Amino acid sequence: MTLSNAARLQFLSAIHPYDSMEPALLQSIAEAIEPQHFAPGAQIYGLSVPLSGLYIVHDGEVEVRDEHGVPVSLLGPRNSFGERGLLRDGVSLTSARAITDSTLLLLPADHFHRAMAQSPAFRRFFDRSRAPRPGKPDLATIRVEELMARAPLTCAPETHVQHAAEQMRDAHVSSICVTESGSLRGIATIRDMSGKVVAGGLSGNTPIAQVMTADPLTLPPSAIGSDVLHMMMERRIGHIPVCHGDTLVGIVTQTDLTRFQAVSSAELVAEIAHSGSAAEMATVTARIPQLLAQLVAGGNRHEVITRLITDIADTATRRLLALAEAELGAPPVPYLWLACGSQGRQEQTGISDQDNCLFIDDTMTDADAPYFAALAQFVCDGLNTCGYVYCPGDMMASNPRWRQPVRVWREYFNGWIKTPNPEAQMLASVMFDLRPIGGTTRLFEDLQAETLAKASANSIFVAHMVSNSLKHTPPLGLLRGFATIRSGEHKNHIDLKLNGVVPVVDLARIYALQGRLTQANTAARLEAATASGVLSKSGGRDLRDAYDLIAETRLEHQAAQVRSGARPDNFLSLADLSDFERSHLRDAFVVIKSMQSAVGHGRGMLG
């Protein structure tokens, strides 16, 4: 088939990003393009045929396969392919062949790179790196290490309170951290000095250790500013030491936050923390969809939005635990409430059910069981009232199976690892996302490390987990590279959660298992897997970019539904997307399918 320059120019002018180019640049591209015909079954590029440029499908169908020969996309007219190899200096991990008689337009590599340099629209379209959205830093994005005072006032435990007070006066600060060999032991504030020393009539020679708050709440330098604000509002404190492990590295106070505007999520956290019942909390959590829409409109990244929304669920859970203890009395033995699922990963959106469990100290007796049954029912009922509906699979602490002493939980994990049947794979997948919410954290710490070590060392269990992680596949098919839902309420839609976010969540969990990584959050797992070498830098970058695009598309979809007065869901109509958006979304799904193929072939990394 012969295409005139005018025909090529007309074809390109109807495709993004060529429709945004300067006329002179578009003209030069049209002149440089080489029409090529391929018969059915002909290879376009691959191991024996090097990639020489960017291909655009004029007519026909093209199948793209990954390095293992697994089909990842079927492309039709107006679709482009091959750019990933051009962005990797000509090295491509995919191959392509014609399915039907096909006419392709080849843009040579040198002209592709010239267009990347000269056209911002072209560069944005083909460069998959998704840099953080620009904007003024706020508490939702700034890290604690940027907020904290790096040389907090300190003293030894034996320091007299009078001398400590003199130090605080001379330094014009309202607190002093008590340390021993660099490790934080406690904190004393002006309130402690007035309320415990002066009002209590203590001698000025009293050791500071007697009036300090021992083992205070702390945050790591990697926490974000909203973590500080939420902790202060929920716990009614004004000073938070910052520690790297046990070592004190800084402190954040209320005055450190005054130059930043509090995000609206902090208001919800504060209201929930001071609520007297689940019904009161429900009036607050009902505003979460509107909060999501506001955060999306503000240009916040998806991991910031889901973190802030999850903070609200965490606060509601801890408040319900406190209300339960107020009603039932003090717990007979230590316990730990943990979240799994999206709350465990800190990835909640505008729609979330509850997934949780209860670890109880091994000193628990049969006589203690009714207390914890009542506590679990109180909290699960309260969460349901707040809109975190009961788990359809009954994976909640109100179910006796998920409310057990630590020794039983150890037996659970050991059994799942030794006998990885389908149920064990499913349960292990959920439980590897556990995150402590309220109670005694030591009940989980040793068990988490022990379980990761045993699981990663069992190759059969890992293989079963890998197989289980590949059950959710991206929606790639025949229609412009997408496979939509064929029937029912969501016909002709794609499920951005089940077929977009979940496959990445599953992959990240496998990387965490292989690397014995303790992170539960998906983005954090991908970063840790890349840093530890479990995932290659190029594979990690590509998968993170794909995850970012899909997760942000999901939140933008939910925000649009909220603004229109509809209930948010995960089902997206492709008709709502532009060619530009469809192309990027398809490429993101191709990345995920390629990474699934790599894991399925026994490789934890790609590229």
Coordinates of C-alpha atoms in Angstrom, one line a residue:
M1 CA 0.0 0.0 0.0
T2 CA 1.3 3.4 -1.0
L3 CA 0.5 6.4 1.2
S4 CA 1.2 9.9 -0.1
N5 CA 2.8 12.5 2.2
A6 CA -0.6 14.3 2.4
A7 CA -2.3 11.0 3.4
R8 CA 0.2 10.4 6.1
L9 CA -0.1 14.0 7.4
Q10 CA -3.9 13.7 7.5
F11 CA -3.7 10.4 9.4
L12 CA -1.3 11.7 12.0
S13 CA -3.2 14.9 12.5
A14 CA -6.1 12.9 14.0
I15 CA -3.9 11.1 16.5
H16 CA -2.6 12.4 19.8
P17 CA 0.1 13.6 20.4
Y18 CA 0.7 14.4 16.7
D19 CA -2.3 16.7 16.7
S20 CA -0.6 18.9 19.3
M21 CA 2.7 19.4 17.3
E22 CA 3.9 22.5 15.6
P23 CA 3.0 22.2 11.9
A24 CA 6.6 22.3 10.7
L25 CA 7.6 19.4 13.1
L26 CA 4.5 17.4 12.1
Q27 CA 5.3 17.9 8.4
S28 CA 8.9 16.6 8.9
I29 CA 7.6 13.5 10.7
A30 CA 5.1 12.8 8.0
E31 CA 7.9 13.0 5.4
A32 CA 10.2 10.8 7.5
I33 CA 7.6 8.1 8.0
E34 CA 8.1 4.8 6.1
P35 CA 4.9 2.8 5.2
Q36 CA 5.6 -0.9 5.6
H37 CA 3.3 -3.9 4.7
F38 CA 3.4 -7.1 6.7
A39 CA 1.6 -10.4 5.8
P40 CA -0.2 -12.4 8.4
G41 CA 2.3 -14.1 10.8
A42 CA 5.2 -11.9 9.7
Q43 CA 7.6 -10.7 12.4
I44 CA 7.9 -7.0 12.7
Y45 CA 10.7 -7.0 15.3
G46 CA 12.1 -9.4 17.8
L47 CA 15.3 -11.4 18.6
S48 CA 16.2 -11.8 14.9
V49 CA 14.8 -8.5 13.7
P50 CA 16.1 -5.5 15.6
L51 CA 13.8 -2.6 16.5
S52 CA 14.5 0.4 14.3
G53 CA 11.9 2.9 15.2
L54 CA 8.4 3.7 16.4
Y55 CA 5.5 1.8 14.7
I56 CA 2.0 3.2 14.2
V57 CA -0.7 0.8 13.0
H58 CA -2.4 2.3 10.0
D59 CA -4.6 -0.7 9.4
G60 CA -4.6 -4.4 10.4
E61 CA -3.8 -6.1 13.7
V62 CA -0.5 -6.5 15.5
E63 CA 0.3 -8.8 18.5
V64 CA 3.0 -7.8 21.0
R65 CA 4.6 -10.5 23.1
D66 CA 6.9 -10.2 26.1
E67 CA 10.4 -11.7 26.4
H68 CA 8.9 -15.1 27.3
G69 CA 6.6 -15.2 24.2
V70 CA 3.5 -14.5 26.2
P71 CA 1.0 -12.2 24.4
V72 CA 0.6 -8.9 26.2
S73 CA -1.4 -6.8 23.7
L74 CA -3.3 -6.9 20.5
L75 CA -3.2 -3.6 18.7
G76 CA -5.3 -2.0 16.0
P77 CA -5.4 1.2 13.9
R78 CA -4.0 4.4 15.6
N79 CA -2.1 2.4 18.2
S80 CA 1.7 2.9 18.6
F81 CA 4.3 0.4 19.8
G82 CA 8.1 0.0 20.1
E83 CA 8.7 3.3 22.0
R84 CA 9.8 1.5 25.2
G85 CA 12.8 0.0 23.4
L86 CA 13.6 3.4 21.9
L87 CA 13.6 4.9 25.3
R88 CA 15.9 2.1 26.4
D89 CA 18.5 2.9 23.7
G90 CA 17.2 0.4 21.2
V91 CA 16.9 -2.6 23.6
S92 CA 13.4 -4.1 23.6
L93 CA 12.2 -6.9 25.8
T94 CA 9.1 -7.4 23.5
S95 CA 8.5 -8.7 20.0
A96 CA 5.8 -8.0 17.5
R97 CA 4.1 -9.8 14.6
A98 CA 1.3 -9.1 12.2
I99 CA -2.0 -11.1 12.8
T100 CA -3.7 -9.9 9.7
D101 CA -2.5 -8.1 6.6
S102 CA -1.2 -4.9 8.2
T103 CA 0.1 -1.6 7.1
L104 CA 2.4 0.1 9.6
L105 CA 4.0 3.5 9.6
L106 CA 7.6 3.4 10.8
L107 CA 9.0 6.6 12.4
P108 CA 12.9 6.0 12.4
A109 CA 14.6 6.2 15.7
D110 CA 16.5 9.4 15.0
H111 CA 13.3 11.2 14.1
F112 CA 11.6 9.8 17.2
H113 CA 14.3 11.2 19.5
R114 CA 14.2 14.5 17.6
A115 CA 10.4 14.7 18.3
M116 CA 11.0 13.9 21.9
A117 CA 13.4 16.8 22.2
Q118 CA 11.3 19.3 20.3
S119 CA 7.7 18.6 21.2
P120 CA 6.6 18.7 24.9
A121 CA 3.3 17.0 24.0
F122 CA 5.2 14.1 22.2
R123 CA 7.6 13.8 25.2
R124 CA 4.8 13.7 27.7
F125 CA 3.0 11.1 25.7
F126 CA 5.8 8.6 25.3
D127 CA 7.9 9.2 28.4
R128 CA 6.3 7.0 31.0
S129 CA 8.1 8.5 34.0
R130 CA 5.5 10.2 36.2
A131 CA 7.2 12.9 38.3
P132 CA 5.5 14.2 41.4
R133 CA 2.9 16.7 40.6
P134 CA 4.1 20.3 41.0
G135 CA 2.7 22.4 43.8
K136 CA 3.4 24.1 47.1
P137 CA 4.5 21.6 49.7
D138 CA 1.9 20.9 52.4
L139 CA 1.5 18.6 55.3
A140 CA 0.2 15.8 53.0
T141 CA 3.5 15.8 51.1
I142 CA 6.3 17.2 53.3
R143 CA 8.4 14.7 55.2
V144 CA 9.0 14.9 58.9
E145 CA 12.7 15.2 58.4
E146 CA 12.0 18.5 56.7
L147 CA 9.8 19.8 59.6
M148 CA 11.8 18.6 62.6
A149 CA 14.3 20.5 64.7
R150 CA 17.5 18.5 64.2
A151 CA 19.2 19.3 67.5
P152 CA 16.6 18.9 70.2
L153 CA 17.4 19.8 73.8
T154 CA 18.4 16.7 75.8
C155 CA 19.5 15.7 79.2
A156 CA 20.3 12.5 81.1
P157 CA 17.7 10.6 83.2
E158 CA 19.5 11.6 86.5
T159 CA 19.4 15.3 85.7
H160 CA 17.7 17.4 88.4
V161 CA 14.4 18.9 87.3
Q162 CA 15.6 22.4 88.3
H163 CA 18.6 22.1 85.9
A164 CA 16.4 20.7 83.2
A165 CA 14.0 23.7 83.6
E166 CA 16.9 26.1 83.4
Q167 CA 18.1 24.5 80.2
M168 CA 14.6 24.8 78.7
R169 CA 14.4 28.5 79.7
D170 CA 17.8 29.3 78.3
A171 CA 17.1 27.6 75.0
H172 CA 13.6 29.1 74.7
V173 CA 11.9 25.7 74.2
S174 CA 9.0 24.0 75.8
S175 CA 10.3 20.5 76.1
I176 CA 13.5 18.5 76.8
C177 CA 14.2 14.9 75.6
V178 CA 15.7 12.5 78.1
T179 CA 18.3 10.3 76.5
E180 CA 20.8 7.6 77.5
S181 CA 23.7 6.9 75.1
G182 CA 21.8 8.6 72.3
S183 CA 18.6 6.5 72.8
L184 CA 15.4 8.2 73.7
R185 CA 14.1 7.3 77.2
G186 CA 11.4 10.0 77.7
I187 CA 10.3 13.6 77.3
A188 CA 9.4 16.3 79.8
T189 CA 7.5 19.5 78.9
I190 CA 6.6 22.8 80.5
R191 CA 3.3 21.2 81.4
D192 CA 5.2 18.4 83.3
M193 CA 7.2 20.9 85.2
S194 CA 4.2 23.0 86.3
G195 CA 1.8 20.1 86.8
K196 CA 4.1 17.5 88.4
V197 CA 7.0 19.5 89.9
V198 CA 5.5 22.8 91.0
A199 CA 1.9 21.7 91.7
G200 CA 3.2 18.5 93.2
G201 CA 5.6 20.2 95.5
L202 CA 8.6 18.2 94.4
S203 CA 12.1 19.2 95.2
G204 CA 14.3 20.8 92.5
N205 CA 16.7 17.9 93.1
T206 CA 14.1 15.4 91.8
P207 CA 15.6 13.4 88.9
I208 CA 13.9 14.2 85.6
A209 CA 13.2 10.5 85.1
Q210 CA 10.6 10.7 87.8
V211 CA 8.5 13.3 86.0
M212 CA 9.1 12.6 82.3
T213 CA 6.7 10.7 80.1
A214 CA 8.6 7.5 79.5
D215 CA 8.7 5.8 76.1
P216 CA 6.8 8.6 74.4
L217 CA 5.1 8.3 71.0
T218 CA 7.6 8.9 68.2
L219 CA 7.7 9.1 64.4
P220 CA 10.5 8.2 61.9
P221 CA 12.0 10.8 59.7
S222 CA 10.3 9.3 56.7
A223 CA 6.8 10.0 58.1
I224 CA 4.8 12.9 56.6
G225 CA 3.6 16.1 58.1
S226 CA 0.0 14.9 58.4
D227 CA 1.1 12.0 60.5
V228 CA 2.4 14.6 63.0
L229 CA -0.9 16.6 62.9
H230 CA -3.1 13.5 63.2
M231 CA -1.1 12.1 66.1
M232 CA -1.2 15.4 68.0
M233 CA -4.9 15.8 67.5
E234 CA -5.8 12.2 68.4
R235 CA -3.5 11.9 71.4
R236 CA -3.7 15.6 72.6
I237 CA 0.0 16.1 72.6
G238 CA 2.1 19.0 71.4
H239 CA 5.6 17.4 71.1
I240 CA 6.7 14.4 69.1
P241 CA 10.3 13.1 69.1
V242 CA 11.6 11.8 65.8
C243 CA 13.7 8.7 66.1
H244 CA 15.6 6.5 63.7
G245 CA 15.2 3.2 65.5
D246 CA 15.9 4.0 69.1
T247 CA 18.2 7.0 68.3
L248 CA 16.8 10.5 68.7
V249 CA 17.4 12.6 65.6
G250 CA 14.9 15.5 66.1
I251 CA 11.6 16.8 67.4
V252 CA 8.5 18.3 66.0
T253 CA 6.2 20.6 68.0
Q254 CA 2.9 22.4 67.3
T255 CA 4.8 25.5 66.4
D256 CA 6.6 23.7 63.7
L257 CA 3.3 23.2 61.9
T258 CA 2.0 26.7 62.0
R259 CA 3.6 27.7 58.7
F260 CA 1.6 24.9 57.0
Q261 CA -2.1 24.8 56.4
A262 CA -3.7 21.8 58.0
V263 CA -5.3 19.4 55.5
S264 CA -9.0 18.7 56.0
S265 CA -8.3 15.1 56.9
A266 CA -6.9 16.4 60.2
E267 CA -10.3 17.9 61.1
L268 CA -12.0 14.5 60.6
V269 CA -9.3 12.8 62.6
A270 CA -9.8 15.3 65.5
E271 CA -13.6 14.9 65.5
I272 CA -13.4 11.1 65.5
A273 CA -10.8 11.0 68.2
H274 CA -13.1 13.0 70.5
S275 CA -16.4 11.2 69.5
G276 CA -18.5 9.5 72.2
S277 CA -20.1 6.8 70.0
A278 CA -19.9 5.1 66.7
A279 CA -23.0 7.0 65.6
E280 CA -21.1 10.3 66.2
M281 CA -18.2 9.0 64.2
A282 CA -20.4 8.0 61.3
T283 CA -21.4 11.6 60.7
V284 CA -17.7 12.3 60.3
T285 CA -16.8 9.3 58.1
A286 CA -19.7 10.2 55.8
R287 CA -17.6 13.1 54.6
I288 CA -14.8 10.9 53.4
P289 CA -16.0 10.8 49.7
Q290 CA -16.0 14.6 49.6
L291 CA -12.5 14.6 51.2
L292 CA -11.3 12.3 48.4
A293 CA -12.7 14.6 45.8
Q294 CA -11.1 17.6 47.3
L295 CA -7.7 15.8 47.6
V296 CA -7.8 14.7 44.0
A297 CA -8.8 18.2 42.9
G298 CA -5.8 19.5 44.9
G299 CA -3.4 17.5 42.7
N300 CA -2.2 15.1 45.5
R301 CA -0.6 11.9 44.5
H302 CA -2.6 8.7 45.0
E303 CA -0.4 7.3 47.8
V304 CA -0.9 10.6 49.7
I305 CA -4.7 10.5 49.3
T306 CA -5.1 6.8 50.3
R307 CA -2.7 7.4 53.3
L308 CA -4.8 10.3 54.6
I309 CA -8.1 8.4 54.1
T310 CA -6.6 5.3 55.9
D311 CA -5.5 7.5 58.8
I312 CA -9.2 8.2 59.4
A313 CA -10.0 4.5 59.6
D314 CA -7.1 3.9 61.9
T315 CA -8.3 6.7 64.2
A316 CA -11.9 5.4 64.2
T317 CA -10.6 1.9 65.1
R318 CA -8.5 3.2 68.0
R319 CA -11.4 5.3 69.2
L320 CA -13.7 2.3 69.1
L321 CA -11.2 0.2 71.1
A322 CA -11.0 3.0 73.7
L323 CA -14.8 3.1 73.9
A324 CA -15.0 -0.7 74.2
E325 CA -12.5 -0.7 77.1
A326 CA -14.4 2.1 78.8
E327 CA -17.6 0.0 78.6
L328 CA -16.0 -3.5 79.3
G329 CA -13.2 -2.5 81.6
A330 CA -9.5 -3.0 81.3
P331 CA -8.4 -6.0 79.2
P332 CA -7.5 -9.0 81.3
V333 CA -4.3 -9.6 79.2
P334 CA -2.5 -7.6 76.5
Y335 CA -3.9 -7.7 72.9
L336 CA -3.2 -6.2 69.5
W337 CA -5.8 -5.1 66.9
L338 CA -4.4 -5.4 63.4
A339 CA -5.8 -4.4 60.0
C340 CA -5.3 -6.3 56.8
G341 CA -6.5 -5.7 53.2
S342 CA -6.4 -2.1 51.9
Q343 CA -6.4 -0.6 55.5
G344 CA -3.4 -2.8 56.4
R345 CA -1.6 -1.5 53.2
Q346 CA -2.7 2.1 53.9
E347 CA -4.5 2.2 50.5
Q348 CA -8.1 2.9 51.3
T349 CA -10.2 4.9 48.8
G350 CA -13.8 6.2 48.9
I351 CA -15.1 2.6 49.2
S352 CA -13.8 0.1 51.8
D353 CA -15.0 -2.8 53.8
Q354 CA -13.3 -4.0 56.9
D355 CA -10.6 -6.7 57.3
N356 CA -9.1 -7.1 60.7
C357 CA -8.0 -9.6 63.4
L358 CA -7.0 -9.8 67.0
F359 CA -3.8 -11.1 68.5
I360 CA -4.1 -12.0 72.2
D361 CA -1.3 -12.6 74.7
D362 CA -0.6 -16.3 75.3
T363 CA -1.4 -15.9 79.0
M364 CA -5.1 -15.7 78.0
T365 CA -7.4 -18.2 79.6
D366 CA -10.8 -19.5 78.7
A367 CA -12.3 -17.1 81.2
D368 CA -10.8 -14.2 79.3
A369 CA -12.4 -15.2 76.0
P370 CA -15.8 -13.5 76.5
Y371 CA -14.1 -10.2 77.1
F372 CA -12.3 -10.3 73.8
A373 CA -15.4 -11.6 72.0
A374 CA -17.3 -8.6 73.3
L375 CA -14.5 -6.2 72.4
A376 CA -14.2 -7.5 68.9
Q377 CA -18.0 -7.3 68.3
F378 CA -18.1 -3.8 69.7
V379 CA -15.4 -2.6 67.3
C380 CA -16.6 -4.4 64.2
D381 CA -20.1 -3.2 64.7
G382 CA -18.9 0.3 65.2
L383 CA -16.8 0.2 62.1
N384 CA -19.8 -1.0 60.1
T385 CA -21.8 1.9 61.5
C386 CA -19.1 4.2 60.3
G387 CA -19.4 2.9 56.7
Y388 CA -16.6 0.3 56.9
V389 CA -19.0 -2.5 56.1
Y390 CA -18.7 -6.1 57.4
C391 CA -16.2 -8.2 55.4
P392 CA -18.1 -10.4 52.9
G393 CA -15.7 -13.2 53.7
D394 CA -16.1 -12.7 57.5
M395 CA -12.4 -12.0 57.9
M396 CA -12.9 -9.9 61.0
A397 CA -12.0 -10.1 64.7
S398 CA -15.6 -10.8 65.5
N399 CA -15.1 -14.2 63.9
P400 CA -13.5 -16.5 66.6
R401 CA -11.1 -17.9 63.9
W402 CA -9.5 -14.5 63.6
R403 CA -9.4 -13.7 67.4
Q404 CA -6.8 -16.0 68.9
P405 CA -3.7 -16.1 71.1
V406 CA -0.4 -15.5 69.5
R407 CA 0.5 -19.3 69.7
V408 CA -2.5 -20.1 67.6
W409 CA -1.6 -17.5 65.0
R410 CA 1.8 -19.0 64.8
E411 CA 0.2 -22.4 64.1
Y412 CA -1.9 -20.7 61.4
F413 CA 1.0 -19.3 59.6
N414 CA 3.1 -22.5 59.9
G415 CA 0.2 -24.5 58.6
W416 CA -0.3 -22.3 55.6
I417 CA 3.4 -22.4 54.7
K418 CA 3.7 -26.2 55.1
T419 CA 0.5 -26.9 53.2
P420 CA -0.1 -24.2 50.6
N421 CA -3.5 -25.3 49.3
P422 CA -5.8 -22.7 47.6
E423 CA -7.3 -21.6 50.9
A424 CA -3.9 -21.3 52.5
Q425 CA -2.7 -19.2 49.6
M426 CA -5.6 -16.8 49.9
L427 CA -5.3 -16.5 53.7
A428 CA -1.6 -16.0 53.6
S429 CA -2.0 -13.3 50.9
V430 CA -4.3 -11.4 53.2
M431 CA -2.3 -11.9 56.3
F432 CA 1.0 -10.7 54.8
D433 CA -0.6 -7.3 54.6
L434 CA -1.2 -7.1 58.4
R435 CA -0.5 -3.8 60.1
P436 CA -0.9 -3.1 63.9
I437 CA -3.5 -0.5 64.7
G438 CA -4.0 -0.5 68.5
G439 CA -2.7 -2.4 71.5
T440 CA 0.6 -4.1 72.3
T441 CA 2.7 -4.2 69.1
R442 CA 5.3 -6.7 70.5
L443 CA 2.7 -9.4 70.0
F444 CA 3.3 -9.2 66.3
E445 CA 6.8 -8.1 65.7
D446 CA 8.6 -11.4 66.4
L447 CA 5.9 -13.4 64.6
Q448 CA 6.2 -11.2 61.5
A449 CA 9.9 -11.7 61.2
E450 CA 9.7 -15.4 61.9
T451 CA 6.9 -16.0 59.4
L452 CA 8.7 -14.0 56.6
A453 CA 11.8 -16.1 57.1
K454 CA 10.0 -19.4 57.0
A455 CA 7.8 -18.5 54.1
S456 CA 10.6 -17.1 51.9
A457 CA 12.7 -20.2 52.6
N458 CA 10.0 -22.6 51.5
S459 CA 10.3 -22.7 47.7
I460 CA 7.1 -24.7 47.3
F461 CA 5.1 -22.2 49.2
V462 CA 6.6 -19.3 47.3
A463 CA 5.8 -21.0 44.0
H464 CA 2.1 -21.5 45.1
M465 CA 2.0 -17.8 46.2
V466 CA 3.4 -16.8 42.8
S467 CA 0.7 -18.9 41.0
N468 CA -2.0 -17.3 43.2
S469 CA -0.7 -13.8 42.4
L470 CA -1.2 -14.4 38.7
K471 CA -5.0 -15.1 38.9
H472 CA -5.9 -11.4 38.5
T473 CA -4.8 -10.3 35.0
P474 CA -4.9 -6.9 33.3
P475 CA -7.9 -6.2 31.0
L476 CA -6.0 -6.6 27.7
G477 CA -7.9 -7.9 24.8
L478 CA -9.0 -7.4 21.2
L479 CA -10.8 -4.0 21.4
R480 CA -8.1 -1.4 21.1
G481 CA -6.0 -3.4 23.5
F482 CA -8.7 -3.8 26.2
A483 CA -11.0 -6.5 27.4
T484 CA -14.1 -5.0 29.0
I485 CA -16.7 -6.7 31.2
R486 CA -19.1 -8.6 28.8
S487 CA -22.4 -8.5 30.7
G488 CA -24.2 -7.3 33.8
E489 CA -24.4 -3.9 35.4
H490 CA -20.9 -3.0 34.4
K491 CA -20.9 -4.2 30.8
N492 CA -18.3 -2.5 28.6
H493 CA -16.4 -1.2 31.6
I494 CA -13.0 -2.3 33.1
D495 CA -12.5 -3.0 36.8
L496 CA -9.6 -0.7 37.8
K497 CA -9.3 -2.4 41.2
L498 CA -9.6 -6.1 40.4
N499 CA -7.8 -6.0 37.0
G500 CA -5.6 -3.0 37.6
V501 CA -4.5 -2.3 41.2
V502 CA -4.8 -5.8 42.6
P503 CA -2.3 -7.4 40.1
V504 CA 0.3 -4.9 41.2
V505 CA -0.6 -5.4 44.9
D506 CA -0.1 -9.2 44.3
L507 CA 3.2 -8.7 42.6
A508 CA 4.5 -6.4 45.3
R509 CA 3.6 -8.9 47.9
I510 CA 5.6 -11.6 46.1
Y511 CA 8.6 -9.3 46.0
A512 CA 8.2 -8.6 49.7
L513 CA 8.1 -12.3 50.4
Q514 CA 11.1 -13.0 48.3
G515 CA 13.1 -10.2 49.9
R516 CA 11.8 -10.7 53.4
L517 CA 10.6 -7.1 53.4
T518 CA 8.4 -6.0 56.2
Q519 CA 6.6 -3.1 54.4
A520 CA 2.8 -3.6 53.9
N521 CA 2.2 -0.6 51.6
T522 CA 2.4 -1.5 47.9
A523 CA 4.4 1.5 46.7
A524 CA 6.8 1.0 49.7
R525 CA 7.2 -2.6 48.8
L526 CA 8.1 -1.8 45.2
E527 CA 10.7 0.8 46.4
A528 CA 12.2 -1.6 48.9
A529 CA 12.2 -4.4 46.4
T530 CA 14.1 -2.2 43.9
A531 CA 16.5 -1.0 46.6
S532 CA 17.3 -4.5 47.7
G533 CA 17.8 -6.0 44.3
V534 CA 14.7 -8.2 44.3
L535 CA 13.4 -6.1 41.5
S536 CA 15.6 -4.5 38.8
K537 CA 15.8 -0.7 38.6
S538 CA 14.2 -0.7 35.1
G539 CA 11.5 -3.2 36.1
G540 CA 10.8 -1.3 39.4
R541 CA 10.6 2.0 37.6
D542 CA 8.2 0.7 34.9
L543 CA 6.0 -1.1 37.4
R544 CA 5.8 1.9 39.7
D545 CA 4.9 4.1 36.8
A546 CA 2.2 1.7 35.7
Y547 CA 0.8 1.5 39.2
D548 CA 0.8 5.2 39.6
L549 CA -1.2 5.7 36.4
I550 CA -3.8 3.1 37.2
A551 CA -4.2 4.1 40.9
E552 CA -4.5 7.8 40.0
T553 CA -7.0 7.0 37.2
R554 CA -9.0 5.0 39.7
L555 CA -9.1 7.9 42.2
E556 CA -9.9 10.5 39.5
H557 CA -12.8 8.3 38.4
Q558 CA -14.1 8.0 42.0
A559 CA -13.7 11.8 42.5
A560 CA -15.7 12.5 39.3
Q561 CA -18.5 10.2 40.6
V562 CA -18.6 12.0 44.0
R563 CA -18.8 15.4 42.3
S564 CA -21.8 14.1 40.2
G565 CA -23.6 12.8 43.3
A566 CA -23.0 9.1 42.5
R567 CA -21.6 6.5 44.8
P568 CA -17.9 5.9 44.0
D569 CA -16.9 2.5 42.5
N570 CA -14.0 1.0 40.5
F571 CA -15.7 0.5 37.1
L572 CA -14.5 2.7 34.3
S573 CA -16.0 3.2 30.9
L574 CA -13.4 3.5 28.2
A575 CA -15.8 6.0 26.5
D576 CA -14.9 8.4 29.3
L577 CA -11.2 8.4 28.2
S578 CA -9.5 10.3 25.4
D579 CA -7.2 8.5 23.0
F580 CA -4.3 9.8 25.0
E581 CA -5.6 8.4 28.2
R582 CA -6.5 5.0 26.7
S583 CA -3.1 4.7 25.1
H584 CA -1.3 5.3 28.4
L585 CA -3.6 3.0 30.4
R586 CA -3.1 0.2 27.8
D587 CA 0.6 0.6 28.1
A588 CA 0.4 0.5 31.9
F589 CA -1.5 -2.8 31.7
V590 CA 1.1 -4.2 29.2
V591 CA 3.8 -3.4 31.8
I592 CA 1.9 -5.3 34.5
K593 CA 1.3 -8.3 32.2
S594 CA 5.0 -8.4 31.3
M595 CA 6.0 -8.3 35.0
Q596 CA 3.5 -11.1 35.7
S597 CA 5.0 -13.1 32.9
A598 CA 8.5 -12.5 34.4
V599 CA 7.4 -13.7 37.8
G600 CA 5.6 -16.7 36.4
H601 CA 8.8 -17.8 34.6
G602 CA 10.7 -17.8 37.9
R603 CA 12.2 -14.3 37.6
G604 CA 11.6 -11.6 40.2
M605 CA 12.8 -8.9 38.0
L606 CA 12.4 -7.5 34.5
G607 CA 15.0 -5.8 32.4

